[in-house]
């Protein structure tokens, strides 16, 4: 009976795309000062946090300053709307910053994973970065549902 329960639990985690290490909630509060792009925020202490396991469109370097780029603007604006709703918590994906000085993290807004919201709305892509990866399988499933 125990073996059947374990097999069912494993099948459930595989079918939903959930990873055993993927946090389901943040462990500490997060205060965001500004949104830099569709996957990066600046905190009150000026440090930057990158949403782990996703890539959202950011400004193309070839565009002149101030030129619109609708998909990048839409991703940034949606992240700003989610962040403005408040009640943000974070679970850090890695203890050390990346080469750009950003810490990668799983951010939750009112208990919902922010990255997954962006993925489900087609505003981001699942991407595994060094120091992350715990939620990549679940995020890939969310991306695939958005593309279907």
JSON list of C-alpha atoms in Angstrom, two decimals:
[
{"chain": "A", "resi": 1, "resn": "UNK", "atom": "CA", "xyz": [0.00, 0.00, 0.00]},
{"chain": "A", "resi": 2, "resn": "UNK", "atom": "CA", "xyz": [2.83, 2.39, 0.83]},
{"chain": "A", "resi": 3, "resn": "UNK", "atom": "CA", "xyz": [4.54, 1.63, -2.49]},
{"chain": "A", "resi": 4, "resn": "UNK", "atom": "CA", "xyz": [1.32, 2.42, -4.38]},
{"chain": "A", "resi": 5, "resn": "UNK", "atom": "CA", "xyz": [1.04, 5.77, -2.56]},
{"chain": "A", "resi": 6, "resn": "UNK", "atom": "CA", "xyz": [4.64, 6.62, -3.42]},
{"chain": "A", "resi": 7, "resn": "UNK", "atom": "CA", "xyz": [4.09, 5.75, -7.08]},
{"chain": "A", "resi": 8, "resn": "UNK", "atom": "CA", "xyz": [0.92, 7.87, -7.17]},
{"chain": "A", "resi": 9, "resn": "UNK", "atom": "CA", "xyz": [2.74, 10.84, -5.62]},
{"chain": "A", "resi": 10, "resn": "UNK", "atom": "CA", "xyz": [5.59, 10.49, -8.12]},
{"chain": "A", "resi": 11, "resn": "UNK", "atom": "CA", "xyz": [3.15, 10.24, -11.04]},
{"chain": "A", "resi": 12, "resn": "UNK", "atom": "CA", "xyz": [1.30, 13.32, -9.79]},
{"chain": "A", "resi": 13, "resn": "UNK", "atom": "CA", "xyz": [4.49, 15.39, -9.56]},
{"chain": "A", "resi": 14, "resn": "UNK", "atom": "CA", "xyz": [5.55, 14.33, -13.05]},
{"chain": "A", "resi": 15, "resn": "UNK", "atom": "CA", "xyz": [2.14, 14.98, -14.57]},
{"chain": "A", "resi": 16, "resn": "UNK", "atom": "CA", "xyz": [1.82, 18.48, -13.11]},
{"chain": "A", "resi": 17, "resn": "UNK", "atom": "CA", "xyz": [5.39, 19.39, -13.93]},
{"chain": "A", "resi": 18, "resn": "UNK", "atom": "CA", "xyz": [6.15, 20.04, -10.25]},
{"chain": "A", "resi": 19, "resn": "UNK", "atom": "CA", "xyz": [9.70, 19.55, -9.11]},
{"chain": "A", "resi": 20, "resn": "UNK", "atom": "CA", "xyz": [10.48, 18.35, -5.61]},
{"chain": "A", "resi": 21, "resn": "UNK", "atom": "CA", "xyz": [12.79, 21.33, -4.95]},
{"chain": "A", "resi": 22, "resn": "UNK", "atom": "CA", "xyz": [10.51, 23.97, -6.46]},
{"chain": "A", "resi": 23, "resn": "UNK", "atom": "CA", "xyz": [9.33, 26.24, -3.63]},
{"chain": "A", "resi": 24, "resn": "UNK", "atom": "CA", "xyz": [5.59, 26.66, -3.27]},
{"chain": "A", "resi": 25, "resn": "UNK", "atom": "CA", "xyz": [5.84, 29.85, -1.21]},
{"chain": "A", "resi": 26, "resn": "UNK", "atom": "CA", "xyz": [8.27, 32.60, -0.31]},
{"chain": "A", "resi": 27, "resn": "UNK", "atom": "CA", "xyz": [10.12, 32.48, 2.98]},
{"chain": "A", "resi": 28, "resn": "UNK", "atom": "CA", "xyz": [10.70, 36.20, 3.56]},
{"chain": "A", "resi": 29, "resn": "UNK", "atom": "CA", "xyz": [9.04, 39.48, 2.56]},
{"chain": "A", "resi": 30, "resn": "UNK", "atom": "CA", "xyz": [10.27, 41.35, -0.50]},
{"chain": "A", "resi": 31, "resn": "UNK", "atom": "CA", "xyz": [10.04, 45.12, -1.02]},
{"chain": "A", "resi": 32, "resn": "UNK", "atom": "CA", "xyz": [10.39, 46.19, -4.66]},
{"chain": "A", "resi": 33, "resn": "UNK", "atom": "CA", "xyz": [11.36, 49.77, -5.49]},
{"chain": "A", "resi": 34, "resn": "UNK", "atom": "CA", "xyz": [11.09, 49.49, -9.29]},
{"chain": "A", "resi": 35, "resn": "UNK", "atom": "CA", "xyz": [10.68, 47.10, -12.20]},
{"chain": "A", "resi": 36, "resn": "UNK", "atom": "CA", "xyz": [13.57, 47.11, -14.66]},
{"chain": "A", "resi": 37, "resn": "UNK", "atom": "CA", "xyz": [12.22, 44.69, -17.28]},
{"chain": "A", "resi": 38, "resn": "UNK", "atom": "CA", "xyz": [9.87, 41.73, -17.52]},
{"chain": "A", "resi": 39, "resn": "UNK", "atom": "CA", "xyz": [12.02, 39.56, -15.26]},
{"chain": "A", "resi": 40, "resn": "UNK", "atom": "CA", "xyz": [14.10, 41.91, -13.12]},
{"chain": "A", "resi": 41, "resn": "UNK", "atom": "CA", "xyz": [13.23, 44.17, -10.20]},
{"chain": "A", "resi": 42, "resn": "UNK", "atom": "CA", "xyz": [15.25, 46.59, -8.09]},
{"chain": "A", "resi": 43, "resn": "UNK", "atom": "CA", "xyz": [14.83, 46.47, -4.32]},
{"chain": "A", "resi": 44, "resn": "UNK", "atom": "CA", "xyz": [14.80, 49.36, -1.88]},
{"chain": "A", "resi": 45, "resn": "UNK", "atom": "CA", "xyz": [18.49, 48.68, -1.08]},
{"chain": "A", "resi": 46, "resn": "UNK", "atom": "CA", "xyz": [19.35, 49.08, -4.83]},
{"chain": "A", "resi": 47, "resn": "UNK", "atom": "CA", "xyz": [20.11, 45.37, -5.28]},
{"chain": "A", "resi": 48, "resn": "UNK", "atom": "CA", "xyz": [18.54, 43.60, -8.24]},
{"chain": "A", "resi": 49, "resn": "UNK", "atom": "CA", "xyz": [16.53, 40.39, -8.29]},
{"chain": "A", "resi": 50, "resn": "UNK", "atom": "CA", "xyz": [16.02, 38.30, -11.40]},
{"chain": "A", "resi": 51, "resn": "UNK", "atom": "CA", "xyz": [13.05, 35.92, -11.56]},
{"chain": "A", "resi": 52, "resn": "UNK", "atom": "CA", "xyz": [14.60, 32.44, -11.59]},
{"chain": "A", "resi": 53, "resn": "UNK", "atom": "CA", "xyz": [14.07, 29.96, -14.41]},
{"chain": "A", "resi": 54, "resn": "UNK", "atom": "CA", "xyz": [12.46, 32.37, -16.88]},
{"chain": "A", "resi": 55, "resn": "UNK", "atom": "CA", "xyz": [13.52, 34.81, -19.56]},
{"chain": "A", "resi": 56, "resn": "UNK", "atom": "CA", "xyz": [11.29, 37.74, -20.47]},
{"chain": "A", "resi": 57, "resn": "UNK", "atom": "CA", "xyz": [11.84, 40.15, -23.33]},
{"chain": "A", "resi": 58, "resn": "UNK", "atom": "CA", "xyz": [13.99, 43.10, -22.39]},
{"chain": "A", "resi": 59, "resn": "UNK", "atom": "CA", "xyz": [14.90, 46.16, -24.40]},
{"chain": "A", "resi": 60, "resn": "UNK", "atom": "CA", "xyz": [16.71, 45.42, -27.62]},
{"chain": "A", "resi": 61, "resn": "UNK", "atom": "CA", "xyz": [20.11, 47.06, -27.66]},
{"chain": "A", "resi": 62, "resn": "UNK", "atom": "CA", "xyz": [19.68, 48.10, -31.30]},
{"chain": "A", "resi": 63, "resn": "UNK", "atom": "CA", "xyz": [16.63, 50.25, -30.53]},
{"chain": "A", "resi": 64, "resn": "UNK", "atom": "CA", "xyz": [17.11, 53.97, -30.09]},
{"chain": "A", "resi": 65, "resn": "UNK", "atom": "CA", "xyz": [16.48, 55.26, -26.57]},
{"chain": "A", "resi": 66, "resn": "UNK", "atom": "CA", "xyz": [12.77, 55.76, -25.98]},
{"chain": "A", "resi": 67, "resn": "UNK", "atom": "CA", "xyz": [11.71, 53.71, -29.03]},
{"chain": "A", "resi": 68, "resn": "UNK", "atom": "CA", "xyz": [8.76, 51.43, -28.21]},
{"chain": "A", "resi": 69, "resn": "UNK", "atom": "CA", "xyz": [9.18, 47.69, -28.20]},
{"chain": "A", "resi": 70, "resn": "UNK", "atom": "CA", "xyz": [5.68, 46.37, -27.50]},
{"chain": "A", "resi": 71, "resn": "UNK", "atom": "CA", "xyz": [6.46, 42.86, -26.21]},
{"chain": "A", "resi": 72, "resn": "UNK", "atom": "CA", "xyz": [9.20, 44.07, -23.88]},
{"chain": "A", "resi": 73, "resn": "UNK", "atom": "CA", "xyz": [7.05, 46.95, -22.66]},
{"chain": "A", "resi": 74, "resn": "UNK", "atom": "CA", "xyz": [4.09, 44.62, -22.11]},
{"chain": "A", "resi": 75, "resn": "UNK", "atom": "CA", "xyz": [6.17, 42.16, -20.04]},
{"chain": "A", "resi": 76, "resn": "UNK", "atom": "CA", "xyz": [7.63, 44.96, -17.91]},
{"chain": "A", "resi": 77, "resn": "UNK", "atom": "CA", "xyz": [4.22, 46.59, -17.39]},
{"chain": "A", "resi": 78, "resn": "UNK", "atom": "CA", "xyz": [2.62, 43.28, -16.41]},
{"chain": "A", "resi": 79, "resn": "UNK", "atom": "CA", "xyz": [5.37, 42.57, -13.88]},
{"chain": "A", "resi": 80, "resn": "UNK", "atom": "CA", "xyz": [4.91, 46.11, -12.50]},
{"chain": "A", "resi": 81, "resn": "UNK", "atom": "CA", "xyz": [1.16, 45.47, -12.11]},
{"chain": "A", "resi": 82, "resn": "UNK", "atom": "CA", "xyz": [1.79, 42.20, -10.27]},
{"chain": "A", "resi": 83, "resn": "UNK", "atom": "CA", "xyz": [4.40, 43.80, -8.00]},
{"chain": "A", "resi": 84, "resn": "UNK", "atom": "CA", "xyz": [2.12, 46.77, -7.26]},
{"chain": "A", "resi": 85, "resn": "UNK", "atom": "CA", "xyz": [-0.54, 44.39, -5.93]},
{"chain": "A", "resi": 86, "resn": "UNK", "atom": "CA", "xyz": [1.76, 43.89, -2.95]},
{"chain": "A", "resi": 87, "resn": "UNK", "atom": "CA", "xyz": [2.23, 41.08, -0.44]},
{"chain": "A", "resi": 88, "resn": "UNK", "atom": "CA", "xyz": [5.43, 39.86, -2.08]},
{"chain": "A", "resi": 89, "resn": "UNK", "atom": "CA", "xyz": [7.56, 37.07, -0.68]},
{"chain": "A", "resi": 90, "resn": "UNK", "atom": "CA", "xyz": [10.74, 35.47, -1.95]},
{"chain": "A", "resi": 91, "resn": "UNK", "atom": "CA", "xyz": [12.50, 32.11, -1.92]},
{"chain": "A", "resi": 92, "resn": "UNK", "atom": "CA", "xyz": [16.10, 32.56, -3.06]},
{"chain": "A", "resi": 93, "resn": "UNK", "atom": "CA", "xyz": [17.21, 30.29, -5.90]},
{"chain": "A", "resi": 94, "resn": "UNK", "atom": "CA", "xyz": [20.89, 30.94, -5.28]},
{"chain": "A", "resi": 95, "resn": "UNK", "atom": "CA", "xyz": [22.87, 32.49, -2.44]},
{"chain": "A", "resi": 96, "resn": "UNK", "atom": "CA", "xyz": [25.30, 34.31, -4.74]},
{"chain": "A", "resi": 97, "resn": "UNK", "atom": "CA", "xyz": [24.60, 36.98, -7.35]},
{"chain": "A", "resi": 98, "resn": "UNK", "atom": "CA", "xyz": [25.07, 36.24, -11.07]},
{"chain": "A", "resi": 99, "resn": "UNK", "atom": "CA", "xyz": [27.75, 37.91, -13.18]},
{"chain": "A", "resi": 100, "resn": "UNK", "atom": "CA", "xyz": [25.54, 41.02, -13.44]},
{"chain": "A", "resi": 101, "resn": "UNK", "atom": "CA", "xyz": [25.16, 41.30, -9.68]},
{"chain": "A", "resi": 102, "resn": "UNK", "atom": "CA", "xyz": [21.56, 40.06, -9.58]},
{"chain": "A", "resi": 103, "resn": "UNK", "atom": "CA", "xyz": [20.29, 37.38, -7.22]},
{"chain": "A", "resi": 104, "resn": "UNK", "atom": "CA", "xyz": [17.96, 34.85, -8.79]},
{"chain": "A", "resi": 105, "resn": "UNK", "atom": "CA", "xyz": [14.80, 34.13, -6.84]},
{"chain": "A", "resi": 106, "resn": "UNK", "atom": "CA", "xyz": [11.30, 32.69, -6.91]},
{"chain": "A", "resi": 107, "resn": "UNK", "atom": "CA", "xyz": [8.98, 35.58, -6.14]},
{"chain": "A", "resi": 108, "resn": "UNK", "atom": "CA", "xyz": [5.39, 35.14, -4.98]},
{"chain": "A", "resi": 109, "resn": "UNK", "atom": "CA", "xyz": [2.60, 37.74, -5.08]},
{"chain": "A", "resi": 110, "resn": "UNK", "atom": "CA", "xyz": [-0.25, 36.94, -2.72]},
{"chain": "A", "resi": 111, "resn": "UNK", "atom": "CA", "xyz": [1.03, 33.34, -2.72]},
{"chain": "A", "resi": 112, "resn": "UNK", "atom": "CA", "xyz": [1.10, 32.93, -6.52]},
{"chain": "A", "resi": 113, "resn": "UNK", "atom": "CA", "xyz": [4.41, 32.35, -8.32]},
{"chain": "A", "resi": 114, "resn": "UNK", "atom": "CA", "xyz": [5.06, 35.53, -10.35]},
{"chain": "A", "resi": 115, "resn": "UNK", "atom": "CA", "xyz": [7.16, 33.76, -12.99]},
{"chain": "A", "resi": 116, "resn": "UNK", "atom": "CA", "xyz": [4.41, 31.24, -13.63]},
{"chain": "A", "resi": 117, "resn": "UNK", "atom": "CA", "xyz": [1.87, 34.05, -14.14]},
{"chain": "A", "resi": 118, "resn": "UNK", "atom": "CA", "xyz": [4.11, 35.63, -16.78]},
{"chain": "A", "resi": 119, "resn": "UNK", "atom": "CA", "xyz": [4.65, 32.25, -18.45]},
{"chain": "A", "resi": 120, "resn": "UNK", "atom": "CA", "xyz": [0.94, 31.42, -18.54]},
{"chain": "A", "resi": 121, "resn": "UNK", "atom": "CA", "xyz": [0.22, 34.81, -20.12]},
{"chain": "A", "resi": 122, "resn": "UNK", "atom": "CA", "xyz": [2.84, 34.25, -22.83]},
{"chain": "A", "resi": 123, "resn": "UNK", "atom": "CA", "xyz": [5.07, 37.08, -21.58]},
{"chain": "A", "resi": 124, "resn": "UNK", "atom": "CA", "xyz": [8.09, 34.92, -20.68]},
{"chain": "A", "resi": 125, "resn": "UNK", "atom": "CA", "xyz": [9.85, 31.70, -21.63]},
{"chain": "A", "resi": 126, "resn": "UNK", "atom": "CA", "xyz": [11.08, 28.96, -19.32]},
{"chain": "A", "resi": 127, "resn": "UNK", "atom": "CA", "xyz": [14.87, 29.01, -19.13]},
{"chain": "A", "resi": 128, "resn": "UNK", "atom": "CA", "xyz": [17.28, 27.23, -16.85]},
{"chain": "A", "resi": 129, "resn": "UNK", "atom": "CA", "xyz": [20.03, 29.47, -15.48]},
{"chain": "A", "resi": 130, "resn": "UNK", "atom": "CA", "xyz": [23.02, 28.50, -13.34]},
{"chain": "A", "resi": 131, "resn": "UNK", "atom": "CA", "xyz": [22.05, 28.64, -9.69]},
{"chain": "A", "resi": 132, "resn": "UNK", "atom": "CA", "xyz": [18.39, 27.94, -10.43]},
{"chain": "A", "resi": 133, "resn": "UNK", "atom": "CA", "xyz": [16.51, 25.19, -12.17]},
{"chain": "A", "resi": 134, "resn": "UNK", "atom": "CA", "xyz": [14.33, 23.93, -9.33]},
{"chain": "A", "resi": 135, "resn": "UNK", "atom": "CA", "xyz": [11.11, 25.15, -10.97]},
{"chain": "A", "resi": 136, "resn": "UNK", "atom": "CA", "xyz": [12.20, 24.77, -14.59]},
{"chain": "A", "resi": 137, "resn": "UNK", "atom": "CA", "xyz": [10.09, 21.63, -15.26]},
{"chain": "A", "resi": 138, "resn": "UNK", "atom": "CA", "xyz": [6.92, 23.27, -13.89]},
{"chain": "A", "resi": 139, "resn": "UNK", "atom": "CA", "xyz": [7.66, 26.50, -15.71]},
{"chain": "A", "resi": 140, "resn": "UNK", "atom": "CA", "xyz": [8.28, 24.65, -18.99]},
{"chain": "A", "resi": 141, "resn": "UNK", "atom": "CA", "xyz": [4.87, 23.02, -18.63]},
{"chain": "A", "resi": 142, "resn": "UNK", "atom": "CA", "xyz": [3.25, 26.44, -18.02]},
{"chain": "A", "resi": 143, "resn": "UNK", "atom": "CA", "xyz": [4.99, 27.84, -21.12]},
{"chain": "A", "resi": 144, "resn": "UNK", "atom": "CA", "xyz": [3.84, 24.92, -23.24]},
{"chain": "A", "resi": 145, "resn": "UNK", "atom": "CA", "xyz": [0.23, 25.44, -22.08]},
{"chain": "A", "resi": 146, "resn": "UNK", "atom": "CA", "xyz": [0.46, 29.12, -23.07]},
{"chain": "A", "resi": 147, "resn": "UNK", "atom": "CA", "xyz": [1.75, 28.21, -26.52]},
{"chain": "A", "resi": 148, "resn": "UNK", "atom": "CA", "xyz": [-0.95, 25.60, -27.13]}
]
